[in-house]
Tab-separated table of C-alpha atoms and ligand atoms in Angstrom:
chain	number	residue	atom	x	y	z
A	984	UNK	CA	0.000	0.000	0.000
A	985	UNK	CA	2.491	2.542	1.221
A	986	UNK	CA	5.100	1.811	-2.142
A	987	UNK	CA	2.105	2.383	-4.367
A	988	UNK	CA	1.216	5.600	-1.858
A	989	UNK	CA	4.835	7.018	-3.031
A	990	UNK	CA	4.798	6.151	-6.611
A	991	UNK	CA	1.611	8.395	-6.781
A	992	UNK	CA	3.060	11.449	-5.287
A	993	UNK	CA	6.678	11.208	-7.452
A	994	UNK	CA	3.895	10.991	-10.722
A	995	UNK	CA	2.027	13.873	-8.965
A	996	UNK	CA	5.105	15.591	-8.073
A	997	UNK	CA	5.988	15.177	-11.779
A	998	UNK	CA	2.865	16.330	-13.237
A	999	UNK	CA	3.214	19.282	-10.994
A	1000	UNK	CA	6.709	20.493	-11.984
A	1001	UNK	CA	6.371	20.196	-15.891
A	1002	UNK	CA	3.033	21.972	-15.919
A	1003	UNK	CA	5.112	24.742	-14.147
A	1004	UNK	CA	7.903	24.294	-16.800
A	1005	UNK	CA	5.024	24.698	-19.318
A	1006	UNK	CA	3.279	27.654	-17.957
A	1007	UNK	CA	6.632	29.291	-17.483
A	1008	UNK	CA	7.813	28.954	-20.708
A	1009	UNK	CA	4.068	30.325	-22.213
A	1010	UNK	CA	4.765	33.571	-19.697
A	1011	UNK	CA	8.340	33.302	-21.414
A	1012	UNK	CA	6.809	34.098	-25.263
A	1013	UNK	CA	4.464	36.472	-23.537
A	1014	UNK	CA	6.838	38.629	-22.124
A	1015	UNK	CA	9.484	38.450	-24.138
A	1016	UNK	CA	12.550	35.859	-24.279
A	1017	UNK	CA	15.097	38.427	-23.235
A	1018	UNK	CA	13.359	39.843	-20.476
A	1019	UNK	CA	12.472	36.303	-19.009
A	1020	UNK	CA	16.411	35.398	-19.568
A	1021	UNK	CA	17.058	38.369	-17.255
A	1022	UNK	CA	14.604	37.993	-14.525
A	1023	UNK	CA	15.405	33.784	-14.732
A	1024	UNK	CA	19.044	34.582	-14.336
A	1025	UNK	CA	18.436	37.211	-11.582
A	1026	UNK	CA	16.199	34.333	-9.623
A	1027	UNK	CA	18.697	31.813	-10.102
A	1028	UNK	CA	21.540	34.001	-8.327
A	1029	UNK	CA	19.790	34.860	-5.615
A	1030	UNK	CA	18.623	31.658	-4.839
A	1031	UNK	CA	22.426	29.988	-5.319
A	1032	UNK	CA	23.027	32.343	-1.834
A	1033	UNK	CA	20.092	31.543	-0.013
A	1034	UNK	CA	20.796	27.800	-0.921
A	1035	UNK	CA	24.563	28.462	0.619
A	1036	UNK	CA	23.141	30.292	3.740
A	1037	UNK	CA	20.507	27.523	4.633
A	1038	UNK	CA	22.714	24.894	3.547
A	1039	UNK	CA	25.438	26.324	6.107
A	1040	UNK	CA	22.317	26.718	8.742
A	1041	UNK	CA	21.560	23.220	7.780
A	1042	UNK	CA	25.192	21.835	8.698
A	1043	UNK	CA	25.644	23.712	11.912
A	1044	UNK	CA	21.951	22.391	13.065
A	1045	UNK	CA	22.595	18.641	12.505
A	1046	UNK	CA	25.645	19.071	14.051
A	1047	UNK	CA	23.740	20.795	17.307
A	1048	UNK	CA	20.977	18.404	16.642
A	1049	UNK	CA	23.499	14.514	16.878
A	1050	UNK	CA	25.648	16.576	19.170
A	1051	UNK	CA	24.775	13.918	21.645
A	1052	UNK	CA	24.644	11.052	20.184
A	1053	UNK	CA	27.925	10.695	19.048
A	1054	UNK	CA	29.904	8.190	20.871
A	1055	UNK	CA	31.306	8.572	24.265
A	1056	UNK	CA	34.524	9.153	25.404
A	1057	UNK	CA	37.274	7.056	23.346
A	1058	UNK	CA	38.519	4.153	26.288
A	1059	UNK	CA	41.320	2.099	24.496
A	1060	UNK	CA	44.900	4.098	24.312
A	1061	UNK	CA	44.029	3.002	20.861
A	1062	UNK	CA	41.029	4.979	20.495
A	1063	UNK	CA	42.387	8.431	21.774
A	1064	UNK	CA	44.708	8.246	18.884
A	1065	UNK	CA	41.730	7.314	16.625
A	1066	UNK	CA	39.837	10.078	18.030
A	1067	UNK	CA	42.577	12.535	17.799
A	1068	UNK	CA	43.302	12.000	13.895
A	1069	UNK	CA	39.230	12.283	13.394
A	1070	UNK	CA	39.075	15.701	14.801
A	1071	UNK	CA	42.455	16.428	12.868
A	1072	UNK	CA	40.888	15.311	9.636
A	1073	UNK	CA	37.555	17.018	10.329
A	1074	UNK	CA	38.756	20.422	11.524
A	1075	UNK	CA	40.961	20.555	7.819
A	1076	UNK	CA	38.749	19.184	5.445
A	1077	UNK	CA	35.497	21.208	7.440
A	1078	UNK	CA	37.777	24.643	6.537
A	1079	UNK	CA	38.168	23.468	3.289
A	1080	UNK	CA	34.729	22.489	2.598
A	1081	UNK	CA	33.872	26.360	4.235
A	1082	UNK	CA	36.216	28.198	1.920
A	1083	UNK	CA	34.792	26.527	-1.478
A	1084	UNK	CA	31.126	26.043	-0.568
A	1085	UNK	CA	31.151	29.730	0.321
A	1086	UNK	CA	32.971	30.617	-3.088
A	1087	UNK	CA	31.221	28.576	-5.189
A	1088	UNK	CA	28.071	30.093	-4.471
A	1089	UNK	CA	29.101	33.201	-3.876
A	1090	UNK	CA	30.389	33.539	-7.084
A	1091	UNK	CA	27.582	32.017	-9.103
A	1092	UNK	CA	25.318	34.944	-7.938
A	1093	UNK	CA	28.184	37.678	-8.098
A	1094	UNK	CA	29.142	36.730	-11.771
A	1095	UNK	CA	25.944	36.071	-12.724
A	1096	UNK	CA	25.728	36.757	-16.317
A	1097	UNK	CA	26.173	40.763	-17.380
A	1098	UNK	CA	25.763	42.347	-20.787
A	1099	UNK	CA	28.326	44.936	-19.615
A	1100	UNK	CA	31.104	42.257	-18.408
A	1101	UNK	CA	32.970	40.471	-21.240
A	1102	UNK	CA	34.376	36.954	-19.817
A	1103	UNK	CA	38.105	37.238	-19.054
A	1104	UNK	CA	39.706	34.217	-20.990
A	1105	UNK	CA	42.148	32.706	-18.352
A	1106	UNK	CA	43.126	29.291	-19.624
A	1107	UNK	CA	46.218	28.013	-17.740
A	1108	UNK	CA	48.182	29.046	-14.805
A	1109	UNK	CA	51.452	26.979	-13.618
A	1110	UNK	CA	51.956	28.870	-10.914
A	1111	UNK	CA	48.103	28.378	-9.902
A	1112	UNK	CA	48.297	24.532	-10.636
A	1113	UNK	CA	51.038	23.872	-8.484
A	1114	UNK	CA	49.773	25.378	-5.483
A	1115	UNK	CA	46.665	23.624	-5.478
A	1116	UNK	CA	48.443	20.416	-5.998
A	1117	UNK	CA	51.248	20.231	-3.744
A	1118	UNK	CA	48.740	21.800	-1.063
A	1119	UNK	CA	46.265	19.109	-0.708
A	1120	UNK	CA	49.170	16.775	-1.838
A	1121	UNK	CA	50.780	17.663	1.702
A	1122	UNK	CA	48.080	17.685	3.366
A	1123	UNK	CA	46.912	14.247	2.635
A	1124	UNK	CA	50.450	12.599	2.936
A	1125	UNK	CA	50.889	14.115	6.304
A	1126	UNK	CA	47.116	12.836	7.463
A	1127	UNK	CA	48.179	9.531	5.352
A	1128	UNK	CA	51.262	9.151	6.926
A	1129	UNK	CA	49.548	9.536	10.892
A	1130	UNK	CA	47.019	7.018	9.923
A	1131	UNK	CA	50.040	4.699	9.047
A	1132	UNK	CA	51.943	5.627	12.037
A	1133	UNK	CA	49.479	4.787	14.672
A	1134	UNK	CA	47.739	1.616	12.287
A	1135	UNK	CA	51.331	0.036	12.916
A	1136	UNK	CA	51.090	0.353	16.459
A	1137	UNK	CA	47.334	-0.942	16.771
A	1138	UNK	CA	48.395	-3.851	14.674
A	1139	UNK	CA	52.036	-5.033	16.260
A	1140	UNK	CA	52.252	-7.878	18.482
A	1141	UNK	CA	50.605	-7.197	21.948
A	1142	UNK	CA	52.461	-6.951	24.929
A	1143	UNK	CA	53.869	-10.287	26.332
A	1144	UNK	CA	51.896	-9.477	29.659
A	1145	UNK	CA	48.234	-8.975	27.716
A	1146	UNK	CA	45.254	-10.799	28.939
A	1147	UNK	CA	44.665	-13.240	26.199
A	1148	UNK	CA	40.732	-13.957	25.344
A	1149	UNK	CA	39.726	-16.420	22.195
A	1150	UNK	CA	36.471	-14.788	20.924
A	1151	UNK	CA	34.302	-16.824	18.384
A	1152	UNK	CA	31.277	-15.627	16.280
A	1153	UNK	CA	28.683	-17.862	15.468
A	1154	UNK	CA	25.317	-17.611	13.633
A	1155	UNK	CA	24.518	-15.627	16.048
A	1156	UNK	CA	25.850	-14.618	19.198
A	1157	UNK	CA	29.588	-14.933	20.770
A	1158	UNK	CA	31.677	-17.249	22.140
A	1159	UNK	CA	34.869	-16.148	24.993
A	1160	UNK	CA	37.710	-19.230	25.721
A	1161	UNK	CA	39.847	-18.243	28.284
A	1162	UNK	CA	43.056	-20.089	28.974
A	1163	UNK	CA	43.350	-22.271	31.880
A	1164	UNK	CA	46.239	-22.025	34.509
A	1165	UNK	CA	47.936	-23.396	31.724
A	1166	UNK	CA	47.983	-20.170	29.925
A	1167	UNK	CA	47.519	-22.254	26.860
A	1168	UNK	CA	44.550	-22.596	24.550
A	1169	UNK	CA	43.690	-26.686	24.205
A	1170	UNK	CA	43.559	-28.002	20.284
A	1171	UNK	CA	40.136	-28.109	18.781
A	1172	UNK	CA	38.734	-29.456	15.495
A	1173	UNK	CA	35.993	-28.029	13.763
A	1174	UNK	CA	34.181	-31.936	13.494
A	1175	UNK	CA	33.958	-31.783	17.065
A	1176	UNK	CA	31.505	-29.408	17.772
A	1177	UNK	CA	28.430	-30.459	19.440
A	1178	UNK	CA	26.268	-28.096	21.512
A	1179	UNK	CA	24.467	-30.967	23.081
A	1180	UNK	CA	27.680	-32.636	24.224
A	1181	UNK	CA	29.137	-29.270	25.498
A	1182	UNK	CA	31.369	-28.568	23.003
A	1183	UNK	CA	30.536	-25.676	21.429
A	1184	UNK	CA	34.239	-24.766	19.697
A	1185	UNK	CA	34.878	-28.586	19.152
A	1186	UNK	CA	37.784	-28.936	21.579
A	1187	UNK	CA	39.594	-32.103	21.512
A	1188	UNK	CA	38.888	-33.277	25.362
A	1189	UNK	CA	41.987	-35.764	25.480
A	1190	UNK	CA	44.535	-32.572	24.548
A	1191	UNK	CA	45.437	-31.615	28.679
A	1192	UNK	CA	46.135	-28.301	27.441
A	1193	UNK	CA	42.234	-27.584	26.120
A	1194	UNK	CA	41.170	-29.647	29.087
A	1195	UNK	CA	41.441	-26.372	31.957
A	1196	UNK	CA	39.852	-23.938	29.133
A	1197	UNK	CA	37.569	-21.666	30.309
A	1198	UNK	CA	34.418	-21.269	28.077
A	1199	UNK	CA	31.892	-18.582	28.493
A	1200	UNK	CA	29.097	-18.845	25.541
A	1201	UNK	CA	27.221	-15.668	24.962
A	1202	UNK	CA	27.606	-14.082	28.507
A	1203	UNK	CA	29.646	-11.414	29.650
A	1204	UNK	CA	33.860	-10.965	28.614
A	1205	UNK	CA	35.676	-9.886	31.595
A	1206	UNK	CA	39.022	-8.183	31.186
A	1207	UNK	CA	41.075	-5.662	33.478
A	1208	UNK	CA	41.076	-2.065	33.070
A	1209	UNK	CA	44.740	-0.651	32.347
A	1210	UNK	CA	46.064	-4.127	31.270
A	1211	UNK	CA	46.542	-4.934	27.721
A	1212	UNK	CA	44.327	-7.474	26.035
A	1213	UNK	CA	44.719	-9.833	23.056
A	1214	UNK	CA	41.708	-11.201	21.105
A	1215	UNK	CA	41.984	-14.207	18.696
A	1216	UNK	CA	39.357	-13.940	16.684
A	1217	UNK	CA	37.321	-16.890	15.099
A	1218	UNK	CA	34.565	-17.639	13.186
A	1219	UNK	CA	31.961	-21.076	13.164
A	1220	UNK	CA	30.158	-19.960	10.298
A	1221	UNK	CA	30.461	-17.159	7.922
A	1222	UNK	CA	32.517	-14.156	8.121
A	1223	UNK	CA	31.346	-11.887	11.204
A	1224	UNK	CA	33.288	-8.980	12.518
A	1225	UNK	CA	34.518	-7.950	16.344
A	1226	UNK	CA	33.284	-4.009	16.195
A	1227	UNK	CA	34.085	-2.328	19.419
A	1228	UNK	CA	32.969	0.674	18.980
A	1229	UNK	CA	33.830	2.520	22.595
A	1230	UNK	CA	37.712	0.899	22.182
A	1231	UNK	CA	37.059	2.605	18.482
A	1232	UNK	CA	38.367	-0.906	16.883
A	1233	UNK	CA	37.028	-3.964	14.309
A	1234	UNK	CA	38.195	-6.787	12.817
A	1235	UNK	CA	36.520	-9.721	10.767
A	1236	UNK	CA	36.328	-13.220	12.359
A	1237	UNK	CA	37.170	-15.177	9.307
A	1238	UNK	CA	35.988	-18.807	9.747
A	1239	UNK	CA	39.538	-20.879	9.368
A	1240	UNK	CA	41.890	-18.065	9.678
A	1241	UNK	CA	42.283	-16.775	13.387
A	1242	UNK	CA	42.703	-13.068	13.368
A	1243	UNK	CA	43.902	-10.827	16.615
A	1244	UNK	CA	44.203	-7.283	17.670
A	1245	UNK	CA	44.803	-6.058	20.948
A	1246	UNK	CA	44.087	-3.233	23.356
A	1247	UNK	CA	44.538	-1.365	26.602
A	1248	UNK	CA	41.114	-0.473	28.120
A	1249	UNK	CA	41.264	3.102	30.315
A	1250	UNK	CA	38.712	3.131	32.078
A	1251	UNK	CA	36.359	0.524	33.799
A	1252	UNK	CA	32.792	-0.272	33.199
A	1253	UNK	CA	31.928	2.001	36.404
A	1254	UNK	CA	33.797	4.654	36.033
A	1255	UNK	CA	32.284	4.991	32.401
A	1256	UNK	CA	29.396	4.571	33.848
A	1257	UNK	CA	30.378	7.470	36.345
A	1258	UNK	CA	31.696	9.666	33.092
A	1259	UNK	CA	28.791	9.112	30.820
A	1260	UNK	CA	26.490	10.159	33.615
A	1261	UNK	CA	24.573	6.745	32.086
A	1262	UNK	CA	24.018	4.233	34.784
A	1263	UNK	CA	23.182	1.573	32.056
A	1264	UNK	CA	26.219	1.838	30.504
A	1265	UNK	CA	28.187	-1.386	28.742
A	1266	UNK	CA	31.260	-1.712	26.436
A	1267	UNK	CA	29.375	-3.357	23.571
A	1268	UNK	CA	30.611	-5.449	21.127
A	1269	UNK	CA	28.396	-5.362	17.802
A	1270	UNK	CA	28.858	-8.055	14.900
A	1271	UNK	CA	30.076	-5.261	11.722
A	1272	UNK	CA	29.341	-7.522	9.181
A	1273	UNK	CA	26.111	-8.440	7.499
A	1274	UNK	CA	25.625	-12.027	8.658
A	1275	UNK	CA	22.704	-13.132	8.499
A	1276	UNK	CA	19.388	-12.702	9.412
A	1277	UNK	CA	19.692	-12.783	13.227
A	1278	UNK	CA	22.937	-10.312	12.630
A	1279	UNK	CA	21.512	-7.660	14.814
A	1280	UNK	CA	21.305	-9.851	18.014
A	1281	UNK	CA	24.767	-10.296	17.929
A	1282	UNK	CA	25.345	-8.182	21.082
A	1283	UNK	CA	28.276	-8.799	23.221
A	1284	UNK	CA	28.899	-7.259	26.479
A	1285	UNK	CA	32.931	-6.683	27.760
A	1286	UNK	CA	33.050	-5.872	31.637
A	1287	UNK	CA	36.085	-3.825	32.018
A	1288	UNK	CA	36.703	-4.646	36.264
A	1289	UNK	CA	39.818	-4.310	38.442
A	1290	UNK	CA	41.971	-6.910	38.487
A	1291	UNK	CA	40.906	-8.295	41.665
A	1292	UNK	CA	36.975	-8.458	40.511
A	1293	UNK	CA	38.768	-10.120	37.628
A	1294	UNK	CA	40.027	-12.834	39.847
A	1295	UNK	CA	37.212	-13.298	41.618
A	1296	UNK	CA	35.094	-14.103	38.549
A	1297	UNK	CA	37.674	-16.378	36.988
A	1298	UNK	CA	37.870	-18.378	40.015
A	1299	UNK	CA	33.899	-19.317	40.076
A	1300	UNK	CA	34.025	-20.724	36.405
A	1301	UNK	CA	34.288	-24.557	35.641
A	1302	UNK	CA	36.584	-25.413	32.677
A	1303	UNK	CA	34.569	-26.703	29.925
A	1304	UNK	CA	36.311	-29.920	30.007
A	1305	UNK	CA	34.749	-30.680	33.614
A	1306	UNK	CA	31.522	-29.165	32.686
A	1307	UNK	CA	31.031	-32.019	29.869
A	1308	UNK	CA	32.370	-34.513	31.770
A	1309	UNK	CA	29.769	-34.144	34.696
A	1310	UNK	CA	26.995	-33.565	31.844
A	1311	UNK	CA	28.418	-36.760	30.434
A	1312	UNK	CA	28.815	-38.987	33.110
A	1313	UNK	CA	24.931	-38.802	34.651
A	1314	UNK	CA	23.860	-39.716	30.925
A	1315	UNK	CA	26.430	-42.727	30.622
A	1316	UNK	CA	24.946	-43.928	34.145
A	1317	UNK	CA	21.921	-43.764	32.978
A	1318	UNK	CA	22.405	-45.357	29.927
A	1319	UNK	CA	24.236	-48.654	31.148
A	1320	UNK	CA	21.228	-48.676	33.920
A	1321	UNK	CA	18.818	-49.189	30.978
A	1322	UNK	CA	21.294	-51.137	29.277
A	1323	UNK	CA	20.927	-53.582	32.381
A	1324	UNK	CA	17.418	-53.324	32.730
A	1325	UNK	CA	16.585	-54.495	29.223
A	1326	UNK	CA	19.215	-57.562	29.483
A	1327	UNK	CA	17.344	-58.166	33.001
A	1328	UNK	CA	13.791	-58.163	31.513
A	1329	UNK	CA	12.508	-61.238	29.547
A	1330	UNK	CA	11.646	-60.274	25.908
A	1331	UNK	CA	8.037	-60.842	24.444
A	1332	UNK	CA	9.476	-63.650	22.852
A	1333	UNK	CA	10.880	-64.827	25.699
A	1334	UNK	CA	7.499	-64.823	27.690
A	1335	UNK	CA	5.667	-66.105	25.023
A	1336	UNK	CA	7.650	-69.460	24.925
A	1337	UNK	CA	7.385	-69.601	28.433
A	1338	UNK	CA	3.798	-69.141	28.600
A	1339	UNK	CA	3.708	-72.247	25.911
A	1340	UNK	CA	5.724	-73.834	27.671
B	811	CU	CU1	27.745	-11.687	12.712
């Protein structure tokens, strides 16, 4: 209903403007064609600088207008950087866009066409040409060449002291693996996986190394403010994409090819709460990559907490290995019960010779 609702205003809309154009152009023969070239050319200048001044209205507005809902303070050391070279590159290209939005239609009403003003034929200028390409030129290699500077240092090898977190996406939701005491992630095999078994990553149970692994599916990500932290990134599925927006970072979780970046957090979930002045307030992480269609419930949660907190919540979590086991071992119980029962109980068969019997 609505799509055909819109079709008939653009053909109303259309009907509109050329019987304008029409009635225009019969006022045009009426008049006169010079005078209407004129009194056109007059209209058009003046509206070329009332276009500029609302236009200019229009930008400052929408900035007042989103003011807020921008995001919040940057709280990665990565993101400050991030943050700094946005405000760099929108302060310069914002005075540029000033300077020749104000020109531009300034000029097209100032040297609006006059019978008294012949055209002044300027074709080339070397002196002209060079300026405005070694400008920008400069400009860009020196906003190219910060980018570069600080992309090198987001992507070299985390510290050797980082807090090391295996994150997985899934169709749809998130999967943390922690390292045991171990500090070493257990082997796993993509032919393993079997949610109803409790092995969601498909790790190999007899490798000792997987066996203290920590495994947190779709909950919370704990990690300690001011310490670095590593993320190897996974995929089970199809390509999803770690987008953590507050740490002003992303990067795709390839299924097959482990990915990693790493950052220091500044500040913890509290005190961003504190700073926001928004009591509600989580470090999200978002899935940035179409997925699917259940892409938009891919919301993570990362609770940045002091280290002891941190300790405290490691310490209550069961290693994956023991969770499955326990799951496990009830079933198998059960199973060799029944087993025993049915070897224990006559089978119709049996009963029926015996009743003949
Ligand atoms: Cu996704």
């Amino acid at each position: 209903m609505s799509t055909i609702f819109v079709i008939a205003i653009l053909l109303l809309g259309f009907l509109v403007t050329f019987q304008i154009a029409k009635a225009s152009e019969y006022v045009g023969i009426l008049k006169g064609e010079k005078k209407t070239f004129e009194q056109n050319n007059r209209i058009n200048g003046f509206l070329m600088v009332v276009f500029m001044i609302l236009g200019l209205v229009g930008v400052y507005w929408c900035n007042e207008l989103y003011r807020d809902r921008i995001l919040d303070h940057p709280a990665s050391q990565h993101g400050v950087k991030i943050d700094s070279m946005l405000y760099i590159t929108i302060a310069l290209t914002g005075v540029v866009f000033l300077i020749t939005q104000i020109l531009l239609f300034w000029f097209a009403f100032k040297y609006q066409h006059d019978e008294k003003r012949k055209a002044f034929y300027f074709p080339h200028n070397n002196k002209l040409e060079v300026i405005w390409t070694v400008v920008p030129a400069i400009a860009l290699t020196v906003l190219v060449g910060f980018g570069l500077y600080y992309w090198f240092q987001i992507t070299s090898d985390a510290p050797k002291d980082s807090i090391v977190v295996e994150i997985t996406g899934k169709q749809f939701g998130w999967i943390y693996r922690y390292p045991g005491k171990d500090g070493v992630f257990g082997k796993k095999y993509y032919k393993n996986i079997d949610e109803g078994k409790g092995n969601q990553l498909g790790l190999l149970w007899e490798d000792k190394s997987g066996q203290d692994d920590l495994i947190i599916p779709g909950g919370e990500m704990y990690t300690v403010v001011n310490k670095p932290i590593k993320l190897v990134i996974n995929s089970r599925d199809v390509v999803h994409d770690v987008g953590l927006s507050h740490f002003r970072l992303k990067m795709d979780a390839v299924p097959g090819i482990p990915t990693t970046l790493w950052f220091t957090p500044l500040y913890t979930t509290e005190k961003m709460r504190e700073m926001t002045g928004k009591p509600e307030f989580e470090y999200e992480i978002s899935c940035n990559q179409m997925c699917g269609q259940g892409h938009y419930t891919m919301r993570g949660v990362i609770k940045v907490v002091t280290p002891d907190e941190f300790l405290l919540w490691k310490a209550k979590l069961v290693p994956a290995y023991t969770q499955a086991m326990q799951e496990a071992a009830p079933a198998a119980a059960a199973d060799s019960a029944g087993a025993k029962a049915t070897t224990s109980l006559p089978t119709v068969e049996q009963t029926k010779i015996a009743a003949t019997n």
